[in-house]
PDB file of C-alpha atoms in Angstrom:
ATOM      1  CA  UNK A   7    -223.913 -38.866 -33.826  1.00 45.00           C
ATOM      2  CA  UNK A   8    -224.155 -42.365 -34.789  1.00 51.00           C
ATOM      3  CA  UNK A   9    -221.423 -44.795 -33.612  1.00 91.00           C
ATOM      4  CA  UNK A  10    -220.050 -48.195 -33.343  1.00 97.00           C
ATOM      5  CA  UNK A  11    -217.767 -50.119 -31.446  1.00 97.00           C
ATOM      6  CA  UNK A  12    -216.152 -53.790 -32.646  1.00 98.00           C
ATOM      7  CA  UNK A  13    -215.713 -56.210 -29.478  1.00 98.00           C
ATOM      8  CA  UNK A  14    -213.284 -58.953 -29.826  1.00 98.00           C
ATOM      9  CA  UNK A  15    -211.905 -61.328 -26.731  1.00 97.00           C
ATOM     10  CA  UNK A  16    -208.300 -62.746 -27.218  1.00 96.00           C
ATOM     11  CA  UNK A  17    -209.827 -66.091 -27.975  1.00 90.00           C
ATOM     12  CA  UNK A  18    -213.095 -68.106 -27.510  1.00 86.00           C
ATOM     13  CA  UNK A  19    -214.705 -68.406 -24.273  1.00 86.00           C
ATOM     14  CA  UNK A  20    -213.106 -64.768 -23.162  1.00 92.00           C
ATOM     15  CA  UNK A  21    -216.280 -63.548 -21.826  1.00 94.00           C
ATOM     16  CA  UNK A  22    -216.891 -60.934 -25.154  1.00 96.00           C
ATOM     17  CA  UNK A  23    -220.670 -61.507 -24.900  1.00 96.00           C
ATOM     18  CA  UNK A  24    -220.877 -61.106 -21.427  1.00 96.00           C
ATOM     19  CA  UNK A  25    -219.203 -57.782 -21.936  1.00 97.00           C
ATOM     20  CA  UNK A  26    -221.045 -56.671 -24.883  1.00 98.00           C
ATOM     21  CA  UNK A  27    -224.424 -57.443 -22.772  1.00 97.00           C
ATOM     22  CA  UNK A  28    -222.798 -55.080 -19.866  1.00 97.00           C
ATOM     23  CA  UNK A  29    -221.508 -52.187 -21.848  1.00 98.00           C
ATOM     24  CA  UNK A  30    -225.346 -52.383 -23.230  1.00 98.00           C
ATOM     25  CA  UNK A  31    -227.214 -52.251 -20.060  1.00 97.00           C
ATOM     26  CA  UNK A  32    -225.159 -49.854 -18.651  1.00 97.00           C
ATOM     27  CA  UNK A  33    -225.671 -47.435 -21.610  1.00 97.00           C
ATOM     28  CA  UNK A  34    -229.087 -48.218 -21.570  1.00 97.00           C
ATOM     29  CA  UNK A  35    -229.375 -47.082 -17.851  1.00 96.00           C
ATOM     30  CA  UNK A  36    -228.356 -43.965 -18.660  1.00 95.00           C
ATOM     31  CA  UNK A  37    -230.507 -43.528 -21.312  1.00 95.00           C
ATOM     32  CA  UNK A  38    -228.381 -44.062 -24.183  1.00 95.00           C
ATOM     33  CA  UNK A  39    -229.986 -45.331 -27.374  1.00 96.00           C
ATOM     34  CA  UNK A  40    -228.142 -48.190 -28.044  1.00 97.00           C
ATOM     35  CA  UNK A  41    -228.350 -51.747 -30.019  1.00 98.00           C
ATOM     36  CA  UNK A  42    -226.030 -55.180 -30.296  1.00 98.00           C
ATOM     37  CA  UNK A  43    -224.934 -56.525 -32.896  1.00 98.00           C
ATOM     38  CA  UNK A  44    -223.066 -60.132 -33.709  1.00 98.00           C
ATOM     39  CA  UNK A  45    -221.119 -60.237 -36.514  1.00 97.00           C
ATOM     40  CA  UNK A  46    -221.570 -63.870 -37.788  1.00 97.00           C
ATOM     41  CA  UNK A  47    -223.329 -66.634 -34.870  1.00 97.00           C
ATOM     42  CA  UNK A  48    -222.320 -70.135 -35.577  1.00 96.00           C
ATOM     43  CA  UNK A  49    -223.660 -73.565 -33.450  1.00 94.00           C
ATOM     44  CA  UNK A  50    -227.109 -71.755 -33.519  1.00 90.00           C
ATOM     45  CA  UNK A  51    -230.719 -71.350 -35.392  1.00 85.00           C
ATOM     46  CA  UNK A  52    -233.008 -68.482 -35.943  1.00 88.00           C
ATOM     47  CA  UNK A  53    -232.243 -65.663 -33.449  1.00 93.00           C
ATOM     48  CA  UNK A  54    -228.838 -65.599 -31.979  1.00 95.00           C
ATOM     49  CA  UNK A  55    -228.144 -66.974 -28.734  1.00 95.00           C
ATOM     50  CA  UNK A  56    -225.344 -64.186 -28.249  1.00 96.00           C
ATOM     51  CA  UNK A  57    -228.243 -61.933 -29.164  1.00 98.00           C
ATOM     52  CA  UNK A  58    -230.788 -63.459 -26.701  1.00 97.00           C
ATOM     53  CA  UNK A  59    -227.915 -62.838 -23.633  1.00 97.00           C
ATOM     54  CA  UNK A  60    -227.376 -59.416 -24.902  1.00 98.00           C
ATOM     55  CA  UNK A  61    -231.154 -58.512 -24.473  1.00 98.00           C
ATOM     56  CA  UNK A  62    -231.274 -60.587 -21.022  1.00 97.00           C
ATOM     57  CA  UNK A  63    -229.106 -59.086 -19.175  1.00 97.00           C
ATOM     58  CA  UNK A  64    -230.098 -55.286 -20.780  1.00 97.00           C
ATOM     59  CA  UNK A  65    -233.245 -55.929 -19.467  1.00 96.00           C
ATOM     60  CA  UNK A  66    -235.089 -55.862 -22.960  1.00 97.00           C
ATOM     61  CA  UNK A  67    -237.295 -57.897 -25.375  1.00 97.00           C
ATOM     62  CA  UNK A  68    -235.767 -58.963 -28.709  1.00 97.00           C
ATOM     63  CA  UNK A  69    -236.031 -55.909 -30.977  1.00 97.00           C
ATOM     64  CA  UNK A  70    -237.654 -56.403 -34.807  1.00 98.00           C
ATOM     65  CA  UNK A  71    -234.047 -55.668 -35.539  1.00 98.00           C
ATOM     66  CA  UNK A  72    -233.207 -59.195 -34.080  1.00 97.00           C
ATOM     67  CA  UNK A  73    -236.451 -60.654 -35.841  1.00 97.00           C
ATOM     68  CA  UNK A  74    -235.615 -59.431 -39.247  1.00 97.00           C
ATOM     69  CA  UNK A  75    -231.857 -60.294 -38.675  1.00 97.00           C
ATOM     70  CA  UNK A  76    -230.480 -57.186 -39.109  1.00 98.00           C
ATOM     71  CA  UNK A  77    -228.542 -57.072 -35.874  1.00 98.00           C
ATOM     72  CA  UNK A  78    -227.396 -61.012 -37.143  1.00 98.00           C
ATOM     73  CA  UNK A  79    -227.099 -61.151 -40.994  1.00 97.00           C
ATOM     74  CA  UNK A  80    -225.269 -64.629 -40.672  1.00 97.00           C
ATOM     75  CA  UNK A  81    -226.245 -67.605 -38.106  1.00 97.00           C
ATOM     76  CA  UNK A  82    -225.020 -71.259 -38.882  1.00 97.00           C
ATOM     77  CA  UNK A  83    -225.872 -74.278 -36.720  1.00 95.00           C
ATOM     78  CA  UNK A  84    -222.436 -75.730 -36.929  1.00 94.00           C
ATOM     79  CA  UNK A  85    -220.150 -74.646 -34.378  1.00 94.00           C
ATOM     80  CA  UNK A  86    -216.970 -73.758 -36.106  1.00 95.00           C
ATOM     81  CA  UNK A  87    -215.367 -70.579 -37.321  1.00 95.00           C
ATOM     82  CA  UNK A  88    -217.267 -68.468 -39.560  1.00 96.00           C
ATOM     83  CA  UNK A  89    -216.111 -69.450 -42.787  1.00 97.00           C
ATOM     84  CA  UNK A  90    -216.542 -73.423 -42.188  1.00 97.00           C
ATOM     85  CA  UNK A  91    -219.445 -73.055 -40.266  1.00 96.00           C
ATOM     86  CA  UNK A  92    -221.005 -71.271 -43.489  1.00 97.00           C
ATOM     87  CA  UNK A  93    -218.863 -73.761 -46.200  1.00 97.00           C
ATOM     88  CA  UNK A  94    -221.007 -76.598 -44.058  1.00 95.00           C
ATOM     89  CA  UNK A  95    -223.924 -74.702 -45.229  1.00 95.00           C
ATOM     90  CA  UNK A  96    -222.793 -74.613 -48.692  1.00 97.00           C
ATOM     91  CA  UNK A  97    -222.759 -71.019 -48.878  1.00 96.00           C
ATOM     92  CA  UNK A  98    -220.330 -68.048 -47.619  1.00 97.00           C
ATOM     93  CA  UNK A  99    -220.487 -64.672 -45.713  1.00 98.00           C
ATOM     94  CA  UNK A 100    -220.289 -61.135 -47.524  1.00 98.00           C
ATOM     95  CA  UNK A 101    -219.156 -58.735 -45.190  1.00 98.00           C
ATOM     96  CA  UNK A 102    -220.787 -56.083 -47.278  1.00 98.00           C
ATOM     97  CA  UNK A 103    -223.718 -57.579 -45.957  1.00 98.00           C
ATOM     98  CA  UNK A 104    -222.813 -57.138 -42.164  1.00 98.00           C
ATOM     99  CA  UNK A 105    -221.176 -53.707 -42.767  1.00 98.00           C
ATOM    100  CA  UNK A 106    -224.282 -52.200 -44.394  1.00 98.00           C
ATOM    101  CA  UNK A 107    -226.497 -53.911 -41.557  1.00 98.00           C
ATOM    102  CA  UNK A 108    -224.155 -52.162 -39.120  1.00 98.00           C
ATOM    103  CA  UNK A 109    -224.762 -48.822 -41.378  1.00 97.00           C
ATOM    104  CA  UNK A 110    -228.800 -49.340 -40.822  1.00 97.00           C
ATOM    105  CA  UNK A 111    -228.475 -49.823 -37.027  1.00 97.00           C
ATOM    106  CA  UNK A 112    -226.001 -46.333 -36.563  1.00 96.00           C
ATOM    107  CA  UNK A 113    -229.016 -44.593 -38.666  1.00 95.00           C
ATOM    108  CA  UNK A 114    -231.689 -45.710 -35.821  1.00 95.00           C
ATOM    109  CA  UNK A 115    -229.107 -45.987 -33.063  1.00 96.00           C
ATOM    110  CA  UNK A 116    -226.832 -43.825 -30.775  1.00 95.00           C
ATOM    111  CA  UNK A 117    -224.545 -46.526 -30.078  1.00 97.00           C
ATOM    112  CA  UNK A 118    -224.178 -49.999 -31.600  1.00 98.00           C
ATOM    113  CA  UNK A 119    -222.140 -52.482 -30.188  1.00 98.00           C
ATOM    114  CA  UNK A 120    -221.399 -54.885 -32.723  1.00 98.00           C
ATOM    115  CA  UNK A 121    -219.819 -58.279 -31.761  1.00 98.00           C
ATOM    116  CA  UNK A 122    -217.177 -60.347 -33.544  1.00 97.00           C
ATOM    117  CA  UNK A 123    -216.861 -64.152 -33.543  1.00 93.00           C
ATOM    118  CA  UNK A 124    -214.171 -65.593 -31.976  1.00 90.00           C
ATOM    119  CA  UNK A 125    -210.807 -63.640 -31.885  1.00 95.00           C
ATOM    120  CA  UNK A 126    -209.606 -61.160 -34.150  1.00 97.00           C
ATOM    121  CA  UNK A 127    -207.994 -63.689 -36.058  1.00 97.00           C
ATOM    122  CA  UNK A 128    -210.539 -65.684 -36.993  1.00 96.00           C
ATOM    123  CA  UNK A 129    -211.769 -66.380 -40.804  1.00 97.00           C
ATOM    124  CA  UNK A 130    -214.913 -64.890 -42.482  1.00 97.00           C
ATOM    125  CA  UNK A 131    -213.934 -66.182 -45.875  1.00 96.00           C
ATOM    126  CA  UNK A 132    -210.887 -68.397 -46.986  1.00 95.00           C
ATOM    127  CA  UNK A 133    -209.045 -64.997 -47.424  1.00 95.00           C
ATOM    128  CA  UNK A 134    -210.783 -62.886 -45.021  1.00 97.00           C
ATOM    129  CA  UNK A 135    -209.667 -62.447 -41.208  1.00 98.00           C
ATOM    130  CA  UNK A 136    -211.873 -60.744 -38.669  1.00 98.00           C
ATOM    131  CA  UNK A 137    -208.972 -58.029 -38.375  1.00 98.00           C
ATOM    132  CA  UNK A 138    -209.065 -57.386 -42.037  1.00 98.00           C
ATOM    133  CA  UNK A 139    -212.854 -56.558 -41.600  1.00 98.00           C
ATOM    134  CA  UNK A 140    -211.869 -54.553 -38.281  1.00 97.00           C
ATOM    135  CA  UNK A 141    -209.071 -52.268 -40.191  1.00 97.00           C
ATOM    136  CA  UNK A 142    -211.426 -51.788 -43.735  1.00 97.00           C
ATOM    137  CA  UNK A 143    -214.411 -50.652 -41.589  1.00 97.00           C
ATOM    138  CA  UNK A 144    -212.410 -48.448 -39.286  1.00 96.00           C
ATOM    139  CA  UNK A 145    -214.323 -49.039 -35.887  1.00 96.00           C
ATOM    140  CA  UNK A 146    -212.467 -48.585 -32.311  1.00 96.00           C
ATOM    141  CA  UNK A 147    -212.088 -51.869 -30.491  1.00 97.00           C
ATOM    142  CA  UNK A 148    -212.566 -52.945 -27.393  1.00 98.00           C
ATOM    143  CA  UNK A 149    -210.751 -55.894 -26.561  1.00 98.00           C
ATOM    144  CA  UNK A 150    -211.669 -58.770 -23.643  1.00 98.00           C
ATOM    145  CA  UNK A 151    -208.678 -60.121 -21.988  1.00 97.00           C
ATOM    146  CA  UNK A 152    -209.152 -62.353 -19.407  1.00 93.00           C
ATOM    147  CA  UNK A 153    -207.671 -63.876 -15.992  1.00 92.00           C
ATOM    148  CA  UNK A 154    -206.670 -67.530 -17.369  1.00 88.00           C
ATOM    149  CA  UNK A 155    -203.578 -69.145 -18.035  1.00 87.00           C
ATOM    150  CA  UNK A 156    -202.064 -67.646 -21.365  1.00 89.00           C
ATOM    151  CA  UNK A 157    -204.079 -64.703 -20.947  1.00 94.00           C
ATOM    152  CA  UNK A 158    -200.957 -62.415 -21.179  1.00 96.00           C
ATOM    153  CA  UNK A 159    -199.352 -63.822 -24.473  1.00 96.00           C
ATOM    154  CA  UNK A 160    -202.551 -63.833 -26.378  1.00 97.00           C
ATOM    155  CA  UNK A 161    -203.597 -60.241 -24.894  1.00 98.00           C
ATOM    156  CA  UNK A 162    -200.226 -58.969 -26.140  1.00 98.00           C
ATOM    157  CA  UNK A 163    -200.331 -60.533 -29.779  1.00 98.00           C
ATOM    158  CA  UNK A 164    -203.642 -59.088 -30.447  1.00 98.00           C
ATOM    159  CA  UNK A 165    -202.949 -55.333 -28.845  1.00 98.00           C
ATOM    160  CA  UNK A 166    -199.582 -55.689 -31.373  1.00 98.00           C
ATOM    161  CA  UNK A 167    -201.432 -56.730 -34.054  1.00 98.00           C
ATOM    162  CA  UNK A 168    -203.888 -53.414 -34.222  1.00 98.00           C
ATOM    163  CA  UNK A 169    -201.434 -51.528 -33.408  1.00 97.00           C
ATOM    164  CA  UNK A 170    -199.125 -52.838 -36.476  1.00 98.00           C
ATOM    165  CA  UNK A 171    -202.245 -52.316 -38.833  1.00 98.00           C
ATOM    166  CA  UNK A 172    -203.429 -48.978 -36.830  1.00 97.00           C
ATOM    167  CA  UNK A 173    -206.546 -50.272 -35.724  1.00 97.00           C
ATOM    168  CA  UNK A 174    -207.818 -48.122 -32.575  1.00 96.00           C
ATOM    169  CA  UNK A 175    -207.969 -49.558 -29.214  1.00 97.00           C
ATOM    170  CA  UNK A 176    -210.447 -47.754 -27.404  1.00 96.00           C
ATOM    171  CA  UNK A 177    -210.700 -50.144 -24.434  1.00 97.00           C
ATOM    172  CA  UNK A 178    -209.325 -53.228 -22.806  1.00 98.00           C
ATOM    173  CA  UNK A 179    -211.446 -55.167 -20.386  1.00 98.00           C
ATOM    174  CA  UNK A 180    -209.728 -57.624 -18.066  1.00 97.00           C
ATOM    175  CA  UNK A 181    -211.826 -60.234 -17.129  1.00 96.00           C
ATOM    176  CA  UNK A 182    -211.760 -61.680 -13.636  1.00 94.00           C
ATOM    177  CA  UNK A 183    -213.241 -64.769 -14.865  1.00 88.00           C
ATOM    178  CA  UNK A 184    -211.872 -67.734 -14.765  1.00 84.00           C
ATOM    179  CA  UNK A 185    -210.454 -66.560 -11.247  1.00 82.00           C
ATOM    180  CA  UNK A 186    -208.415 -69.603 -10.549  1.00 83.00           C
ATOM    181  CA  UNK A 187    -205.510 -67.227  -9.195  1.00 86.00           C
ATOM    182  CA  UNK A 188    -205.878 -64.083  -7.349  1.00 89.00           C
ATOM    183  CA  UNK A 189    -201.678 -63.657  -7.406  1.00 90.00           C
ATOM    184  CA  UNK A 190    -200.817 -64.826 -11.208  1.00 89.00           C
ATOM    185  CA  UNK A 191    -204.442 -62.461 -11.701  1.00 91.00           C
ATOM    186  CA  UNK A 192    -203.155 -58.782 -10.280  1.00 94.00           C
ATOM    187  CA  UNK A 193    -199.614 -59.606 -12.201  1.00 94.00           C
ATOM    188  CA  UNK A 194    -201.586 -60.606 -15.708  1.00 95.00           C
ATOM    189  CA  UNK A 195    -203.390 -56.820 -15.118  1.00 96.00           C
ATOM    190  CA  UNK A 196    -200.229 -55.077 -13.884  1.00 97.00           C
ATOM    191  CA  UNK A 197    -198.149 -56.678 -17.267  1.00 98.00           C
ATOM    192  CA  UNK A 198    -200.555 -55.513 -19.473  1.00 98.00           C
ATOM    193  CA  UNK A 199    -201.253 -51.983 -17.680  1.00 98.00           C
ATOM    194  CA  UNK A 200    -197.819 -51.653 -18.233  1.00 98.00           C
ATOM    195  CA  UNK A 201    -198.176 -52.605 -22.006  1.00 98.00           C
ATOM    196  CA  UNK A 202    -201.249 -50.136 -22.687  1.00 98.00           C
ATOM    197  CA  UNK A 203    -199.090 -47.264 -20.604  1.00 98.00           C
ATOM    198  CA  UNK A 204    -195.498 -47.690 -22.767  1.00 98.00           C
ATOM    199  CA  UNK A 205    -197.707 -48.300 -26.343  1.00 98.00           C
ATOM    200  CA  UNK A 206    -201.046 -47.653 -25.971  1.00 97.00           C
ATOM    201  CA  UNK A 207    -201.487 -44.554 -23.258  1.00 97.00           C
ATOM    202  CA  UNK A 208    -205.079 -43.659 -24.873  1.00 96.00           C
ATOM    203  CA  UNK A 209    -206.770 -47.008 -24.542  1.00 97.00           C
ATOM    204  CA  UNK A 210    -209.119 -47.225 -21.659  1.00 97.00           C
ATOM    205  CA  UNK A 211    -208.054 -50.192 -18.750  1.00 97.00           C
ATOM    206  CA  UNK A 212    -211.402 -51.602 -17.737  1.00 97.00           C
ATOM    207  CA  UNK A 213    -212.685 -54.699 -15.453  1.00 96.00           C
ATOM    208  CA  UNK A 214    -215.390 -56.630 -15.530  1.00 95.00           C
ATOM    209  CA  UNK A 215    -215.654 -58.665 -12.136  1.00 92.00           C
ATOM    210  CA  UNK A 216    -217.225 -61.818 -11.472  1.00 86.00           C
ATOM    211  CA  UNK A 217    -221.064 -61.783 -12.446  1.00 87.00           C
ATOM    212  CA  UNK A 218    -223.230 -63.705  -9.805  1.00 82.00           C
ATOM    213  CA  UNK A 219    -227.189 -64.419 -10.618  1.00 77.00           C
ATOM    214  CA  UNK A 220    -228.783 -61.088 -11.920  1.00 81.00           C
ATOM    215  CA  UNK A 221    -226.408 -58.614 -10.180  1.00 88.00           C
ATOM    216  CA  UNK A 222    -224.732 -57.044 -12.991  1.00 94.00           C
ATOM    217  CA  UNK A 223    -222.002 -54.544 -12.492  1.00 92.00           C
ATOM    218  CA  UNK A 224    -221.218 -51.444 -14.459  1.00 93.00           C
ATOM    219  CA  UNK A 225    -217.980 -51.389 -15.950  1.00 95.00           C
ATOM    220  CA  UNK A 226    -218.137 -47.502 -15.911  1.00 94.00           C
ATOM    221  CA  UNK A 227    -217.892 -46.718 -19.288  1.00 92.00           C
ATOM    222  CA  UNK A 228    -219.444 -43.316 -19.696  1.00 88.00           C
ATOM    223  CA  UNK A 229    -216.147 -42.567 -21.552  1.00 91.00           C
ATOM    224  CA  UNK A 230    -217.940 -44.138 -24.641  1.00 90.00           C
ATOM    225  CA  UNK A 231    -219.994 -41.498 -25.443  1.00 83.00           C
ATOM    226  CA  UNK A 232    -217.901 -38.341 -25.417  1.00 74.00           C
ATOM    227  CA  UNK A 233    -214.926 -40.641 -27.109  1.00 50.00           C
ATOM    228  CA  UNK A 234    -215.752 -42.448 -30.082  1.00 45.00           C
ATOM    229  CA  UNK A 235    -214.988 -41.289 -33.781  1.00 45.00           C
ATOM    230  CA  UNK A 236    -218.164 -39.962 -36.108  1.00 44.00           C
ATOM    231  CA  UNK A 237    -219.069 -42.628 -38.131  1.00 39.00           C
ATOM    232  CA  UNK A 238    -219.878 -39.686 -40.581  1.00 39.00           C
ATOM    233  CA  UNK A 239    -215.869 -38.939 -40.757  1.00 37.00           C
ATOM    234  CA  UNK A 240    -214.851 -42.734 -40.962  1.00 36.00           C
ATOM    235  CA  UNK A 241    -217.541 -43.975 -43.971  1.00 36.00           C
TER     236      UNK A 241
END
């Protein structure tokens, strides 16, 4: 049955599309029939570059999904949150549009791993926050934390935030990267493993260690396909 998950990160520069390009070539190596998607791409032209590093590192051409922009309704060339990037462009983003390219790529898909912009608090519209699209649309996220400084109070807001609105957690990946402190590191993961165990007990702890060149780790996440809700039952 056709499914999607929404990544996030806690803020820019998390390591969400590094993830997202993991979780994909991992499902694809087990033969999993599975797609990207990016939500909204600003500071770029034509194809995506999220898109491009997605297909990279899964080991796969761009698909005519890419081409015909399904898997990337909305790219600006300013580099800015979604709703100024697309203001500079004298126009604005309908998330009908990305929801019902979502609902094409779950028809043709087993899996689609659609990626947000930003964090979850970022703007789509002047009244529009990624989270609101998150909790209309109903997907399971999977949230990238990461090892650098503020990495705890940022991880925390977000996790309270879906829970508060009742937005499924499915997974939280701790990022080794930046890696600047092995100690402050293992007591960032032990906080928050503490967190997901007192509040969110059914949310899956993952890591994603430090990539080097083309050796690309799995983050083990064969969970994904016996877990996720039937996008029949949510629509």
């Amino acid at each position: 049955m056709n499914k999607t998950y929404f990544i996030s990160g806690i803020d820019t520069d998390c390591g969400k599309t590094m993830v997202t390009s993991l979780l994909a070539r991992e499902l694809h190596q087990q033969g999993i029939k599975v797609i990207t998607q990016k939500m909204v791409q600003t500071g770029s032209s034509e194809i995506a570059d999220d898109l491009r590093e997605h297909r990279r590192i899964t080991g796969i051409d761009l698909q005519e999904v890419d081409l015909d922009h399904t898997t990337c309704p909305y790219i600006f060339q300013f580099p800015a949150s979604p709703h100024l990037a697309a203001r500079m462009e004298q126009t604005s983003i309908d998330p009908e549009v990305i929801s019902r390219s979502t609902t094409k790529l779950e028809e043709n898909y087993e899996l689609v791993l659609l990626e947000g912009a930003g964090g979850l608090m970022v703007p789509i519209q002047d009244e529009l926050l990624t989270i609101d699209y998150l909790q209309k649309e109903g997907h399971p996220l999977i949230l990238v934390s990461s090892s650098k400084l503020g990495s705890i109070n940022h991880t925390l807001l977000s996790l309270e935030a879906c829970l508060n609105r009742k937005i499924p957690v499915a997974a939280l990946v701790y990022n080794h990267l930046p890696n600047e402190n092995q100690f402050i590191a293992e007591e960032s993961m032990q906080v928050l493993k503490r967190y997901l165990h007192n509040n969110s007990p059914e949310t899956h702890w993952m890591e994603c260690p430090e990539v080097n060149g083309a050796d690309f780790p799995a983050l083990g996440c064969s969970w994904m396909t016996a877990s996720a809700p039937n996008t029949e039952q949510r629509r």
